[in-house]
Amino acid sequence: MHTKTLIELAQGLRSKEFSSVELTQTFLDRIQKHQHLNAYITVTEAVALHNAQAADTRLANGTAGLLTGIPIAQKDIFCTLDVKTTCGSKMLDNFSAPYNATVVEKFNQAGAVMLGKLNMDEFAMGSSNETSYYGAVKNPWNINSVPGGSSGGSAAAVAARLAVCATGTDTGGSIRQPAALCGITGLKPTYGRVSRYGMIAYASSLDQGGPMARSAEEAAIMLQTMAGFDEKDSTSVDLPVPDYCAGLNNSLAGLKIGLPKEFFGEGLNSDVAATLETAINEYRKLGAEIKEISMPNLKLAIPAYYVIAPAECSANLSRFDGVRYGYRCANPVDLADLYTRSRGEGFGKEVKRRILMGTYALSTGYYDAYYLKAQKIRRLISEDFKQALTEVDVIMGPVTPTTAFGIGEKMSNPIEMYLSDIYTIAINLAGVPALSIPAGFVAGMPVGLQIIGNYFAEDRLLNIAHQYQQVTDWHLHTPKGFE
Amino acid sequence: MSLTADDVNKIAHLARLGIDHQDVESYAKDLSGILDLMTQMSELNTDNVEPMAHPMDQAQRLRADVVTEPDNREKFQAIAPQVEAGLYLVPKVIE
Amino acid sequence: MEWETVIGLEVHAQLATKSKIFSGAATAYGAEPNTQACAVDLGLPGVLPVLNEEAVRMAVIFGMAIEAHIAPHSVFARKNYFYPDLPKGYQISQMDHPIVGVGHLDIDVDGISKRIGVTRAHLEEDAGKSLHEDFHGLTGIDLNRAGTPLLEIVSEPDMRSAKEAVAYMRKLHELVRYLGICDGNMQEGSFRCDANVSVRPKGQAEFGTRAEIKNINSFKFVEKAINHEVERQIELIENGGRVVQETRLYDSVKDETRSMRSKEEANDYRYFPDPDLLPVIIDEAFKAQIKAALPELPQAKKQRFKTQYSLDEESVSILTTSRPLADYFESVHKKSGCEAKLCANWITGDLSAALNKAGLEITDSPVSDERLAGLLTRISDNTISGKIAKQVFEALWQSTSSADEIIAEKGLKQITDTGAIEAIIDKIIADNLGQVEQYRSGKDKVFAFFVGQVMKAMQGKANPAEVNKMLKEKLQG
């Protein structure tokens, strides 16, 4: 059952080939069997089976939707009512949210069956899933490699078929990069397309939730459920949600693809570059025109991002103070001790590094030089995208400079780790949507192709990805041992 | 740009973040490295550029003044480290 | 050396919204601890703020009332500091782009009018409360107040005495209540102020170093705290010391200010725009809508009351302290059709006294505008005398009957039947011939004796004018 696509599973449930309870049990067994991947932080077996039963009722009485009865999993950054939500941190190891995130609520209403909560970098800060309090997640394609991050658990679970599909969040590449490194499809929607309510904030002006699945078609089905205005999120955009599946089969004839020369220069592994070239050639065959473009300010995306994101995070994470919920240090001698030790003991090293960085960037005397400067550069980068997207329909490029690196390889050098986000970060600064699709392998490890579109052009991106997936089968490969 | 151990301790205090003594130097080194990365930004003239705080050029939506939240104290305080008589307890605050 | 005091005030007015500034939790005062603190107010993970329209509207109303610039584009920022009553570790406030810009307020001190500049007014959320009663040596935190909308009104350092500061604060207090944007309850902390106080040698242009006195919650304490602080600063300087810039707390029990070191250490608030909230855009349509609904402002109303009703200064200033009182007056005037002066006298006199005694506001008055108007009509048309009217008023206060019902029921109607009055007068003249003689021989004073006798015989119900007229005729013979 686990090899089937979401559409096939939905059909199987309708034709009574299997029930949601049976399907759910199959996935729960697989999770149990492949525990060593460490993809899940929490498995909600009892609730899942209970909800599967409810889904079977809906399937029987004809009130089911496409996702009803489909086993999915949530990144552990989304708050789930009465189920532990840790955000990958010791700080929230004892935290059970008194509410559902809007995204969780929407999947519940659609009748999707939540199998559990997925591992992630602590507070979504990391590119390898190694900063999780619950330990590193292993890449199903090579268990000595990282799955990417911060949605590493989501990518590994989908790649290893430990869930049909999963949610992720993307602040600087956290959906696209692990999707690329694990050989799945991941979409970061336009900022404001998916509600952030109940999604624990890392950097509020950059964070965006999105779907992670095997194919673009599955991602479209998920996004259909996730997207939409939410009155509880001031930054959510009140625009109608199009039918994301309707245009999947549109022709790509005449599609104008831009390749920024800044994306294909130094730093990009030559085997990865060659793989991408083949993929882009495939688009040529589908009728697209390819054009080289230039986005001169892209090179400043990393410094701007590593000012803005830490600055926002330094304030966002102040609420974790050991007073109302979460970790509290033992026997605080006074208030200062309560704060410093609860936060000192509750947060891991990368989180602390970013809080320190952000605190510094906002402090008196440095605000203009760092924070304000970064915001101005953000404007220039966003204008680069706007300009480029008047010349071409979409922009394509790499997601990562290399395939998945080894566990432990970059942990001692944070800057090197930051630099691995070079192709994804600018997209978050601009707020445009982008997705990563499997585009081939280098030495047995997946390579992702990134497709970036204009604001709210998710339907077009999914169409472009889907057409590629009609003529290639990279997205259908399954890692050895997980078939 | 390089930060000293003293700088790190000051920032850590502002953020009420306990860091181990033996880690201070390594934070100083990491942060200095990150700040070096930041200096690239100063190469670009941004004098007439409007800072961008949000990706979307939108206005704040306003909520009608209606009470929608019921008392949920019991549920909220079930996850609290220390409460008594409906209050969250912390070590003595001295004014 | 002669010293000059320089004072600027930062007033925090809680806006009278039903729900909080960024959440749907109630703002009512006095609830059980933490029963009005929702997930947003508690700063739980993942929850987000959404701005209350009414808070914005109230801020704009205030801005218009002080003739200030209303910012078409204002921004919420995070003010970062750690304190247990501040759940998120930052307060959502406004820094560089406040909603209300430069305006002014005119005050009167000892008959002299002075214009005080208002630098700005911005929206922000209130913090919770720390309760220091003993919980085994711990402090209890109640977050019911967290997220209550505040308008922080910052004045220019334009005041030169504690008296001026009090006048300004009173004027502001009167204004926010008049506008209906704040209940002004100082005991409950709905209206409180911080005072920035400095002294300088008279004639010196630069300001001296200022101290900030925090959280003063009564007019009396503002005056005392400032006077005390001024004395402290002068004494300090004259003894060769130096004023340091710091935050001080006024202790009303000891009548002194003391340094608050805990709030002092390393304040670096790291303000930056709150990424969870978008810029607040106030367009012309929004402003026009508010302007149309804006009540007549106190200053304009005072002027109108003086000219339209020809009332004296004192009555006008009492009647216009609050909008409900002014409305009550106008309604009584309109419904009774009586002279404005009569209406004003009754409202500022008997009614106000009774309300004061009962501790009631005009809005809770047991005597409605309609019922008071009924009473005044009967005074005007001579149905009852002023003296009887007081009796009727008492009855109005106690019951729900109308003045006419009370007059009828108690038989208080004035007797204007000349025949009845004449008969009584004739009898009294016949019984008191000695006094008649005295009157006729020029002792005018005796006249009052006759009036008294007649009124007594008629239980006060005779029309005094009629009695006077008839007595005179009869006594002259």
mmCIF file of C-alpha atoms in Angstrom, chain A residues 32 45 77 100 102-103 125 136 146 173 196 210 218 334 338 356 400 408 424 436 456:
data_model
loop_
_atom_site.group_PDB
_atom_site.id
_atom_site.type_symbol
_atom_site.label_atom_id
_atom_site.label_comp_id
_atom_site.label_asym_id
_atom_site.label_seq_id
_atom_site.Cartn_x
_atom_site.Cartn_y
_atom_site.Cartn_z
ATOM 1 C CA GLN A 32 7.958 1.294 14.047
ATOM 2 C CA GLU A 45 -0.910 5.679 17.270
ATOM 3 C CA ILE A 77 6.420 23.083 14.741
ATOM 4 C CA ASN A 100 -4.529 23.347 17.004
ATOM 5 C CA THR A 102 -4.881 26.448 11.600
ATOM 6 C CA VAL A 103 -3.030 24.111 9.224
ATOM 7 C CA MET A 125 17.063 26.726 12.996
ATOM 8 C CA ALA A 136 19.691 13.883 14.032
ATOM 9 C CA VAL A 146 21.782 14.404 6.704
ATOM 10 C CA GLY A 173 14.845 26.909 2.553
ATOM 11 C CA ARG A 196 0.964 30.927 10.422
ATOM 12 C CA GLY A 210 3.878 24.284 2.860
ATOM 13 C CA GLU A 218 0.129 15.416 -4.263
ATOM 14 C CA ASP A 334 15.857 34.490 41.991
ATOM 15 C CA LEU A 338 14.972 31.576 36.585
ATOM 16 C CA LEU A 356 22.769 36.267 20.509
ATOM 17 C CA THR A 400 21.596 23.138 -2.830
ATOM 18 C CA GLY A 408 28.531 15.773 11.648
ATOM 19 C CA THR A 424 16.980 29.249 -1.165
ATOM 20 C CA SER A 436 11.920 21.798 -5.305
ATOM 21 C CA PHE A 456 0.566 33.655 -5.759
#
